[in-house]
Tab-separated table of C-alpha atoms and ligand atoms in Angstrom:
chain	number	residue	atom	x	y	z
T	1030	MET	CA	25.736	-24.275	1.969
T	1031	SER	CA	27.699	-24.531	-1.255
T	1032	LEU	CA	28.374	-21.446	-3.347
T	1033	GLY	CA	26.071	-22.806	-6.028
T	1034	ASN	CA	23.136	-22.951	-3.606
T	1035	LEU	CA	23.883	-19.495	-2.316
T	1036	LYS	CA	23.662	-18.190	-5.866
T	1037	ASP	CA	20.263	-19.884	-6.255
T	1038	VAL	CA	18.953	-18.333	-3.038
T	1039	LYS	CA	20.015	-14.919	-4.336
T	1040	LYS	CA	17.990	-15.502	-7.488
T	1041	ILE	CA	14.778	-16.321	-5.645
T	1042	ARG	CA	12.431	-13.356	-5.503
T	1043	ILE	CA	9.682	-12.516	-3.016
T	1044	ILE	CA	6.579	-11.131	-4.690
T	1045	LEU	CA	3.247	-10.190	-3.140
T	1046	HIS	CA	-0.010	-9.968	-5.057
T	1047	ILE	CA	-2.593	-7.807	-3.309
T	1048	ASP	CA	-6.207	-8.076	-4.443
T	1049	PHE	CA	-9.004	-6.229	-2.677
T	1050	ASP	CA	-12.080	-8.274	-1.827
T	1051	TYR	CA	-15.359	-7.721	-3.754
T	1052	PHE	CA	-13.937	-4.261	-4.414
T	1053	TYR	CA	-16.774	-2.124	-5.811
T	1054	ALA	CA	-19.296	-3.729	-3.475
T	1055	GLN	CA	-16.943	-3.332	-0.506
T	1056	CYS	CA	-16.574	0.369	-1.361
T	1057	GLU	CA	-20.370	0.645	-1.374
T	1058	GLU	CA	-20.563	-1.011	2.052
T	1059	LEU	CA	-18.042	1.514	3.369
T	1060	ARG	CA	-20.080	4.438	2.134
T	1061	ASP	CA	-23.281	3.005	3.558
T	1062	PRO	CA	-22.631	0.587	6.440
T	1063	SER	CA	-26.331	-0.370	6.545
T	1064	LEU	CA	-25.567	-2.504	3.457
T	1065	LYS	CA	-23.418	-4.884	5.516
T	1066	GLY	CA	-24.979	-8.320	5.840
T	1067	LYS	CA	-27.277	-7.770	2.850
T	1068	PRO	CA	-26.594	-9.099	-0.643
T	1069	VAL	CA	-25.116	-6.150	-2.583
T	1070	VAL	CA	-25.019	-6.179	-6.385
T	1071	VAL	CA	-23.185	-3.393	-8.236
T	1072	CYS	CA	-24.601	-2.987	-11.735
T	1073	VAL	CA	-23.573	-1.423	-15.038
T	1074	TYR	CA	-26.966	-0.377	-16.389
T	1075	SER	CA	-26.950	-0.099	-20.166
T	1076	ALA	CA	-28.353	2.865	-22.085
T	1077	ARG	CA	-31.348	0.751	-23.099
T	1078	GLY	CA	-32.882	1.457	-19.696
T	1079	GLY	CA	-34.825	-0.718	-17.265
T	1080	ASP	CA	-32.842	-3.662	-15.980
T	1081	SER	CA	-30.730	-4.140	-19.086
T	1082	GLY	CA	-27.028	-4.366	-18.369
T	1083	ALA	CA	-24.629	-6.602	-16.472
T	1084	VAL	CA	-23.435	-7.168	-12.927
T	1085	SER	CA	-20.086	-5.472	-12.265
T	1086	THR	CA	-19.514	-7.300	-8.996
T	1087	SER	CA	-21.331	-8.496	-5.910
T	1088	ASN	CA	-20.481	-8.973	-2.254
T	1089	TYR	CA	-19.985	-12.437	-0.786
T	1090	LYS	CA	-23.555	-12.586	0.568
T	1091	ALA	CA	-24.878	-12.146	-3.000
T	1092	ARG	CA	-22.381	-14.723	-4.275
T	1093	GLU	CA	-24.117	-17.274	-2.025
T	1094	TYR	CA	-27.003	-16.935	-4.495
T	1095	ASP	CA	-24.632	-17.386	-7.444
T	1096	VAL	CA	-24.757	-13.725	-8.404
T	1097	ARG	CA	-21.389	-12.839	-9.982
T	1098	SER	CA	-19.566	-10.418	-12.276
T	1099	GLY	CA	-20.776	-10.460	-15.852
T	1100	ILE	CA	-24.244	-11.998	-15.499
T	1101	PRO	CA	-27.257	-9.994	-16.744
T	1102	ILE	CA	-28.896	-7.770	-14.121
T	1103	LYS	CA	-32.248	-9.408	-14.900
T	1104	LEU	CA	-30.814	-12.832	-14.073
T	1105	ALA	CA	-29.296	-11.485	-10.830
T	1106	LYS	CA	-32.660	-10.027	-9.813
T	1107	ASN	CA	-34.272	-13.348	-10.550
T	1108	LYS	CA	-31.764	-15.248	-8.417
T	1109	LEU	CA	-32.414	-12.832	-5.548
T	1110	LYS	CA	-36.171	-12.500	-6.023
T	1111	ASP	CA	-36.943	-14.093	-2.662
T	1112	VAL	CA	-34.417	-11.979	-0.759
T	1113	PRO	CA	-36.195	-8.732	0.101
T	1114	ASP	CA	-33.127	-6.925	1.451
T	1115	ALA	CA	-30.975	-7.521	-1.685
T	1116	MET	CA	-29.555	-4.197	-2.892
T	1117	PHE	CA	-28.874	-3.272	-6.528
T	1118	LEU	CA	-26.673	-0.201	-6.957
T	1119	PRO	CA	-25.293	1.576	-10.054
T	1120	VAL	CA	-21.496	1.745	-10.522
T	1121	ASP	CA	-19.768	4.905	-9.286
T	1122	ASN	CA	-16.372	4.736	-10.982
T	1123	ASP	CA	-15.059	8.073	-9.625
T	1124	TYR	CA	-15.630	6.947	-6.072
T	1125	TYR	CA	-13.986	3.529	-6.624
T	1126	SER	CA	-10.977	5.246	-8.267
T	1127	GLU	CA	-10.636	7.478	-5.259
T	1128	MET	CA	-10.784	4.533	-2.861
T	1129	SER	CA	-8.282	2.713	-5.054
T	1130	ASP	CA	-5.909	5.707	-4.941
T	1131	ASN	CA	-6.164	5.801	-1.154
T	1132	ALA	CA	-5.559	2.068	-0.857
T	1133	MET	CA	-2.702	1.922	-3.365
T	1134	ASN	CA	-0.953	4.868	-1.726
T	1135	ILE	CA	-0.750	2.769	1.440
T	1136	VAL	CA	0.520	-0.272	-0.495
T	1137	ARG	CA	3.146	1.858	-2.265
T	1138	LYS	CA	4.676	2.885	1.045
T	1139	TYR	CA	5.938	-0.674	1.531
T	1140	THR	CA	8.267	-0.717	-1.460
T	1141	GLN	CA	9.408	1.179	-4.525
T	1142	LYS	CA	8.839	-1.921	-6.614
T	1143	PHE	CA	5.116	-1.496	-7.031
T	1144	GLU	CA	3.095	-2.453	-10.096
T	1145	LEU	CA	-0.553	-1.543	-10.437
T	1146	VAL	CA	-2.372	-4.146	-12.522
T	1147	GLY	CA	-6.001	-3.177	-12.115
T	1148	ILE	CA	-8.171	-0.876	-10.042
T	1149	ASP	CA	-7.940	-3.212	-7.048
T	1150	GLU	CA	-4.812	-5.254	-7.749
T	1151	ALA	CA	-1.093	-4.719	-7.409
T	1152	PHE	CA	2.167	-6.638	-7.271
T	1153	ILE	CA	5.006	-5.586	-5.015
T	1154	GLU	CA	8.481	-7.046	-4.794
T	1155	VAL	CA	10.275	-7.077	-1.445
T	1156	THR	CA	13.182	-9.444	-2.106
T	1157	GLU	CA	16.031	-7.107	-1.159
T	1158	LYS	CA	14.128	-5.174	1.455
T	1159	LEU	CA	13.459	-8.387	3.383
T	1160	GLU	CA	16.800	-10.021	2.610
T	1161	HIS	CA	15.211	-13.046	0.891
T	1162	ASP	CA	13.266	-14.006	4.033
T	1163	PHE	CA	9.755	-15.370	3.259
T	1164	ASP	CA	8.718	-15.397	6.936
T	1165	ARG	CA	9.388	-11.684	7.146
T	1166	ALA	CA	7.265	-11.251	4.004
T	1167	LYS	CA	4.359	-12.854	5.832
T	1168	GLU	CA	4.807	-10.398	8.711
T	1169	LEU	CA	4.947	-7.512	6.234
T	1170	ALA	CA	1.731	-8.717	4.576
T	1171	MET	CA	-0.022	-8.902	7.964
T	1172	THR	CA	1.114	-5.365	8.815
T	1173	LEU	CA	-0.065	-4.108	5.425
T	1174	LYS	CA	-3.462	-5.786	5.830
T	1175	MET	CA	-3.826	-4.293	9.313
T	1176	GLU	CA	-2.936	-0.821	8.096
T	1177	LEU	CA	-5.457	-1.010	5.243
T	1178	GLU	CA	-8.112	-2.172	7.672
T	1179	LYS	CA	-7.296	0.495	10.231
T	1180	GLU	CA	-6.861	3.417	7.836
T	1181	LEU	CA	-9.550	2.641	5.253
T	1182	ARG	CA	-11.515	-0.302	6.705
T	1183	LEU	CA	-10.818	-2.231	3.491
T	1184	THR	CA	-10.012	-5.937	3.400
T	1185	CYS	CA	-7.834	-7.549	0.783
T	1186	SER	CA	-6.300	-10.928	0.054
T	1187	VAL	CA	-2.574	-11.346	-0.311
T	1188	GLY	CA	-0.532	-14.053	-1.997
T	1189	ILE	CA	3.217	-14.349	-1.377
T	1190	ALA	CA	5.360	-16.431	-3.716
T	1191	PRO	CA	8.640	-16.492	-5.653
T	1192	ASN	CA	6.944	-15.108	-8.801
T	1193	LYS	CA	3.927	-13.193	-10.101
T	1194	LEU	CA	2.145	-16.231	-11.491
T	1195	VAL	CA	2.072	-18.123	-8.185
T	1196	ALA	CA	1.520	-14.970	-6.084
T	1197	LYS	CA	-1.649	-14.218	-8.068
T	1198	ILE	CA	-2.976	-17.737	-7.675
T	1199	ALA	CA	-2.114	-17.578	-3.961
T	1200	SER	CA	-4.002	-14.307	-3.355
T	1201	ASP	CA	-7.123	-15.968	-4.744
T	1202	PHE	CA	-6.661	-19.096	-2.630
T	1203	GLN	CA	-8.250	-17.972	0.644
T	1204	LYS	CA	-10.534	-15.110	-0.296
T	1205	PRO	CA	-11.858	-12.944	1.327
T	1206	ASP	CA	-9.407	-11.418	3.821
T	1207	GLY	CA	-6.878	-14.127	2.988
T	1208	LEU	CA	-3.129	-14.465	3.326
T	1209	THR	CA	-1.370	-17.342	1.558
T	1210	LEU	CA	2.362	-17.887	1.641
T	1211	VAL	CA	3.851	-20.284	-0.916
T	1212	LYS	CA	7.549	-20.801	-0.295
T	1213	PRO	CA	9.717	-21.954	-3.223
T	1214	GLU	CA	9.713	-25.581	-2.081
T	1215	GLU	CA	5.900	-25.489	-1.734
T	1216	VAL	CA	5.140	-24.256	-5.248
T	1217	LYS	CA	4.769	-27.673	-6.861
T	1218	PRO	CA	2.415	-29.246	-4.290
T	1219	PHE	CA	0.454	-25.981	-4.086
T	1220	LEU	CA	-0.284	-25.959	-7.820
T	1221	MET	CA	-0.688	-29.719	-8.291
T	1222	ASN	CA	-4.454	-30.052	-7.803
T	1223	MET	CA	-5.393	-26.557	-8.872
T	1224	SER	CA	-7.591	-26.188	-11.957
T	1225	VAL	CA	-5.711	-25.060	-15.105
T	1226	GLY	CA	-8.134	-22.128	-15.294
T	1227	LYS	CA	-6.286	-20.562	-12.334
T	1228	ILE	CA	-3.239	-19.843	-14.516
T	1229	ILE	CA	-3.123	-16.155	-15.539
T	1230	GLY	CA	-4.134	-15.868	-19.167
T	1231	VAL	CA	-5.957	-19.207	-19.369
T	1232	GLY	CA	-9.508	-18.300	-20.316
T	1233	LYS	CA	-12.534	-20.490	-20.891
T	1234	LYS	CA	-11.481	-21.602	-24.401
T	1235	THR	CA	-7.934	-22.620	-23.473
T	1236	GLU	CA	-9.240	-24.339	-20.367
T	1237	GLU	CA	-11.675	-26.409	-22.420
T	1238	ARG	CA	-8.958	-27.362	-24.891
T	1239	LEU	CA	-6.604	-28.361	-22.077
T	1240	ASN	CA	-9.355	-30.421	-20.492
T	1241	GLU	CA	-9.817	-32.227	-23.792
T	1242	MET	CA	-6.089	-32.925	-23.806
T	1243	GLY	CA	-6.490	-34.588	-20.397
T	1244	ALA	CA	-5.307	-31.673	-18.256
T	1245	ALA	CA	-7.952	-30.494	-15.821
T	1246	THR	CA	-5.395	-29.733	-13.115
T	1247	ILE	CA	-2.023	-28.007	-13.257
T	1248	GLY	CA	-0.416	-31.280	-12.130
T	1249	GLU	CA	-1.913	-33.002	-15.191
T	1250	LEU	CA	-0.765	-30.147	-17.426
T	1251	ALA	CA	2.784	-30.729	-16.188
T	1252	ARG	CA	2.632	-34.226	-17.704
T	1253	ILE	CA	2.044	-32.922	-21.228
T	1254	ASN	CA	5.320	-32.461	-23.089
T	1255	ILE	CA	6.407	-29.173	-24.590
T	1256	TYR	CA	6.104	-30.388	-28.191
T	1257	GLU	CA	2.453	-31.195	-27.782
T	1258	LEU	CA	1.780	-27.856	-26.090
T	1259	THR	CA	3.580	-25.756	-28.703
T	1260	LYS	CA	1.893	-27.695	-31.494
T	1261	GLU	CA	-1.488	-26.922	-30.004
T	1262	PHE	CA	-1.005	-23.344	-28.752
T	1263	GLY	CA	1.978	-21.999	-30.719
T	1264	LYS	CA	5.539	-21.544	-29.508
T	1265	LYS	CA	4.995	-18.587	-27.192
T	1266	ASN	CA	1.800	-19.753	-25.461
T	1267	GLY	CA	2.851	-23.399	-25.413
T	1268	THR	CA	6.126	-22.548	-23.687
T	1269	TYR	CA	4.287	-20.294	-21.261
T	1270	LEU	CA	1.897	-23.114	-20.304
T	1271	TYR	CA	4.769	-25.583	-19.997
T	1272	ASN	CA	6.577	-23.270	-17.571
T	1273	ALA	CA	3.419	-22.223	-15.728
T	1274	ALA	CA	2.614	-25.874	-14.985
T	1275	ARG	CA	5.959	-26.030	-13.168
T	1276	GLY	CA	5.366	-22.776	-11.323
T	1277	ILE	CA	8.072	-21.079	-13.388
T	1278	ASP	CA	7.574	-17.426	-14.266
T	1279	ASP	CA	10.298	-14.818	-14.755
T	1280	GLU	CA	8.071	-11.790	-15.370
T	1281	SER	CA	9.450	-8.897	-13.376
T	1282	VAL	CA	7.480	-6.411	-11.328
T	1283	VAL	CA	7.380	-3.351	-13.567
T	1284	GLU	CA	7.283	-0.177	-11.552
T	1285	SER	CA	4.100	1.732	-12.354
T	1286	GLU	CA	4.001	5.303	-13.503
T	1287	SER	CA	4.169	7.900	-10.795
T	1288	ILE	CA	1.426	8.468	-8.288
T	1289	THR	CA	-1.944	9.972	-9.045
T	1290	GLN	CA	-2.667	11.629	-5.720
T	1291	ILE	CA	-1.204	12.365	-2.316
T	1292	SER	CA	-3.335	12.078	0.796
T	1293	ARG	CA	-3.154	11.907	4.579
T	1294	ILE	CA	-5.798	10.794	7.065
T	1295	ASN	CA	-6.012	11.402	10.835
T	1296	THR	CA	-8.317	10.184	13.565
T	1297	LEU	CA	-9.594	13.182	15.504
T	1298	LYS	CA	-8.949	13.183	19.250
T	1299	LYS	CA	-12.678	13.607	19.798
T	1300	SER	CA	-15.485	13.134	17.255
T	1301	THR	CA	-17.068	16.495	16.448
T	1302	ASN	CA	-19.148	18.391	13.902
T	1303	VAL	CA	-17.668	21.782	14.772
T	1304	VAL	CA	-15.295	22.846	11.993
T	1305	GLN	CA	-13.320	25.071	14.405
T	1306	GLU	CA	-12.406	21.972	16.462
T	1307	MET	CA	-10.991	20.270	13.341
T	1308	LEU	CA	-8.843	23.121	12.101
T	1309	TYR	CA	-5.708	22.081	13.966
T	1310	ASP	CA	-5.883	18.607	12.373
T	1311	LEU	CA	-6.739	20.098	8.990
T	1312	GLN	CA	-3.742	22.422	9.186
T	1313	SER	CA	-1.402	19.592	10.083
T	1314	LEU	CA	-2.789	17.282	7.348
T	1315	CYS	CA	-2.365	20.062	4.775
T	1316	LYS	CA	1.191	20.635	5.985
T	1317	ASP	CA	2.036	16.940	5.577
T	1318	VAL	CA	0.387	16.648	2.144
T	1319	HIS	CA	2.077	19.850	1.018
T	1320	GLY	CA	5.472	18.627	2.263
T	1321	SER	CA	5.079	15.468	0.229
T	1322	VAL	CA	3.986	17.436	-2.871
T	1323	ILE	CA	7.070	19.640	-2.678
T	1324	GLU	CA	9.402	16.754	-1.879
T	1325	GLN	CA	8.293	14.974	-5.034
T	1326	ASP	CA	8.348	18.080	-7.207
T	1327	PHE	CA	4.660	18.157	-7.988
T	1328	SER	CA	2.007	20.781	-8.240
T	1329	PHE	CA	-1.670	19.904	-7.754
T	1330	LYS	CA	-4.791	20.981	-9.575
T	1331	SER	CA	-7.418	19.386	-7.368
T	1332	VAL	CA	-7.992	19.397	-3.598
T	1333	GLY	CA	-10.261	17.046	-1.688
T	1334	VAL	CA	-11.358	16.217	1.845
T	1335	MET	CA	-12.620	12.922	3.170
T	1336	LEU	CA	-14.636	12.533	6.361
T	1337	VAL	CA	-15.233	9.252	8.136
T	1338	LEU	CA	-18.430	9.841	10.099
T	1339	ASP	CA	-19.537	8.332	13.369
T	1340	ASP	CA	-21.491	5.518	11.678
T	1341	LEU	CA	-18.274	4.789	9.698
T	1342	SER	CA	-19.803	6.033	6.465
T	1343	ILE	CA	-17.531	8.131	4.269
T	1344	LYS	CA	-18.173	11.568	2.848
T	1345	THR	CA	-15.869	13.089	0.235
T	1346	LYS	CA	-15.699	16.455	-1.486
T	1347	SER	CA	-13.220	17.759	-4.003
T	1348	ARG	CA	-12.655	20.835	-6.145
T	1349	SER	CA	-10.459	21.717	-9.096
T	1350	LEU	CA	-8.294	24.829	-8.875
T	1351	LYS	CA	-8.029	27.371	-11.707
T	1352	SER	CA	-4.417	26.405	-12.322
T	1353	PRO	CA	-1.882	23.987	-10.822
T	1354	SER	CA	-0.611	25.179	-7.453
T	1355	THR	CA	2.170	24.486	-4.970
T	1356	ASN	CA	0.813	26.895	-2.397
T	1357	GLN	CA	0.156	25.523	1.107
T	1358	ASP	CA	-2.151	28.391	1.982
T	1359	GLU	CA	-4.303	27.777	-1.100
T	1360	LEU	CA	-4.424	24.088	-0.182
T	1361	PHE	CA	-5.551	24.873	3.370
T	1362	LYS	CA	-8.145	27.473	2.349
T	1363	THR	CA	-9.676	25.188	-0.288
T	1364	ALA	CA	-9.695	22.217	2.105
T	1365	LYS	CA	-11.324	24.379	4.798
T	1366	THR	CA	-14.108	25.475	2.433
T	1367	LEU	CA	-14.712	21.854	1.415
T	1368	LEU	CA	-14.735	20.774	5.062
T	1369	GLU	CA	-17.299	23.456	5.939
T	1370	GLU	CA	-19.515	22.352	3.051
T	1371	ALA	CA	-19.193	18.665	3.925
T	1372	VAL	CA	-19.933	19.230	7.623
T	1373	GLY	CA	-22.884	21.469	6.719
T	1374	GLU	CA	-24.425	18.633	4.673
T	1375	SER	CA	-24.179	15.996	7.383
T	1376	GLN	CA	-25.894	15.522	10.732
T	1377	LEU	CA	-23.266	13.133	12.065
T	1378	LEU	CA	-20.068	13.699	14.016
T	1379	VAL	CA	-16.768	13.437	12.177
T	1380	ARG	CA	-14.489	10.719	13.490
T	1381	ARG	CA	-11.605	10.863	10.997
T	1382	LEU	CA	-10.457	13.542	8.610
T	1383	GLY	CA	-8.449	13.232	5.391
T	1384	VAL	CA	-6.965	15.692	2.905
T	1385	LYS	CA	-5.839	14.839	-0.603
T	1386	VAL	CA	-4.456	16.572	-3.658
T	1387	SER	CA	-4.778	15.079	-7.124
T	1388	GLU	CA	-4.425	15.945	-10.813
T	1389	LEU	CA	-0.734	16.091	-10.007
T	1390	VAL	CA	1.604	17.740	-12.469
T	1391	SER	CA	5.319	17.066	-12.219
T	1392	SER	CA	7.796	19.948	-12.306
T	1393	LYS	CA	8.598	18.954	-15.874
T	1394	GLY	CA	5.031	19.871	-16.728
T	1395	GLN	CA	3.901	16.351	-17.497
T	1396	ASP	CA	0.491	15.229	-16.470
T	1397	THR	CA	1.103	12.239	-14.256
T	1398	LEU	CA	-2.473	11.172	-13.829
T	1399	SER	CA	-2.311	7.637	-15.072
T	1400	LYS	CA	-5.531	5.846	-15.791
T	1401	PHE	CA	-6.222	2.513	-14.243
T	1402	MET	CA	-6.626	-0.534	-16.353
T	1403	THR	CA	-10.131	-1.771	-15.674
T	1404	GLU	CA	-11.297	-5.173	-16.612
T	1405	SER	CA	-14.856	-4.329	-17.479
Q	1495	TTP	P1	-12.190	-8.593	-9.239
Q	1495	TTP	O1	-10.952	-8.430	-8.402
Q	1495	TTP	O2	-12.166	-9.608	-10.325
Q	1495	TTP	O3	-13.422	-8.955	-8.324
Q	1495	TTP	P2	-13.872	-8.371	-6.919
Q	1495	TTP	O4	-12.843	-7.481	-6.313
Q	1495	TTP	O5	-15.232	-7.774	-7.062
Q	1495	TTP	O6	-14.045	-9.697	-6.068
Q	1495	TTP	P3	-12.928	-10.662	-5.444
Q	1495	TTP	O7	-13.181	-10.631	-3.966
Q	1495	TTP	O8	-13.232	-11.987	-6.039
Q	1495	TTP	O9	-11.593	-10.116	-5.829
Q	1495	TTP	O10	-12.553	-7.211	-9.896
Q	1495	TTP	C1	-12.289	-5.953	-9.289
Q	1495	TTP	C2	-13.399	-4.983	-9.629
Q	1495	TTP	O11	-13.479	-4.820	-11.043
Q	1495	TTP	C3	-14.765	-5.434	-9.189
Q	1495	TTP	O12	-15.062	-5.070	-7.847
Q	1495	TTP	C4	-15.674	-4.791	-10.197
Q	1495	TTP	C5	-14.846	-4.672	-11.441
Q	1495	TTP	N1	-15.231	-5.730	-12.411
Q	1495	TTP	C6	-16.189	-5.425	-13.384
Q	1495	TTP	O13	-16.683	-4.294	-13.428
Q	1495	TTP	N2	-16.574	-6.404	-14.259
Q	1495	TTP	C7	-16.063	-7.682	-14.228
Q	1495	TTP	O14	-16.449	-8.547	-15.041
Q	1495	TTP	C8	-15.071	-7.986	-13.225
Q	1495	TTP	C9	-14.500	-9.383	-13.136
Q	1495	TTP	C10	-14.706	-6.983	-12.343
Q	1496	CA	CA1	-10.651	-8.042	-6.192
């Protein structure tokens, strides 16, 4: 290999885009496993009452009936009128944020270069960590997917590519539960027949205009010269489209603000509903969470427990403290009270137990709770 080529290899990045499948609806299925197999439609009901409002998302069963994000609830009900087991549920943003925190904390463990781009989406860069090896990136993605499945029972789709643009298109390529690797030499053929609407930032209007210009696919877009594109869309957007058509994108993975919560989950040796039998695990989870809080110079203002019950449904409870704390004993006592309450409210055995702290405050006194960017 010539020195020139070696320099090029060094420049090539490995970026993963992780996108959770039918996220809100998947969270609902986790909380209530009896929903599995039924069409599930998560709805944002408007203040006008009745069925006014729009669909937030739906699971893949509901998508078979063409029920998707953004359509009116009334229309969704109409499409599913002959399906008696179709379920319409209201959004529960706090719960989805909590599931997102849990999921993203797992993703974050894989690299420092982590960028949160939505409640259920993140980019990570692993170029140096994996020494420029795309095959190792595929192994890492499989391990990550397995861990998310094992720890949280969540599925996601992952795209691996030399840049953010292609990684995002790749994660969408084999949904749900997908994994798509696009090596540098595969970028061009991968994009060729893809609709121009797949390019990040190309909405309905731009897509229509591009179609009128004879570019329905990215391959066709690549045949339009830069002058024509900048004339039509302006210098910035025209250049972006010109590069995107060639799979070129230099946007870096911008490390997201610090974490919003710290949590640990354990599978109990034996499922039980006797709090006394869970105290050893609770103590050790609190010790681990506390260790991590101290290591990162945080204090916490909220404590929570999460129980995975024998039917795999999830029960969570959390409580705010009077003031931010760094005290392990306070963490344990609060978690124990929450555990007692949660167990008291459920008939089922507890299979897995989790402890989390949130509303983290850094030692500098800054509130580090960063809000997610939601698309709705
Ligand atoms: P998406 O990732 O766009 O969709 P999704 O996760 O439901 O499905 P997919 O398997 O195709 O990725 O959005 C993430 C969540 O954001 C989604 O679960 C609900 C919410 N959302 C809205 O509330 N309104 C919307 O119009 C969209 C697109 C998403
Ligand atoms: Ca998603």
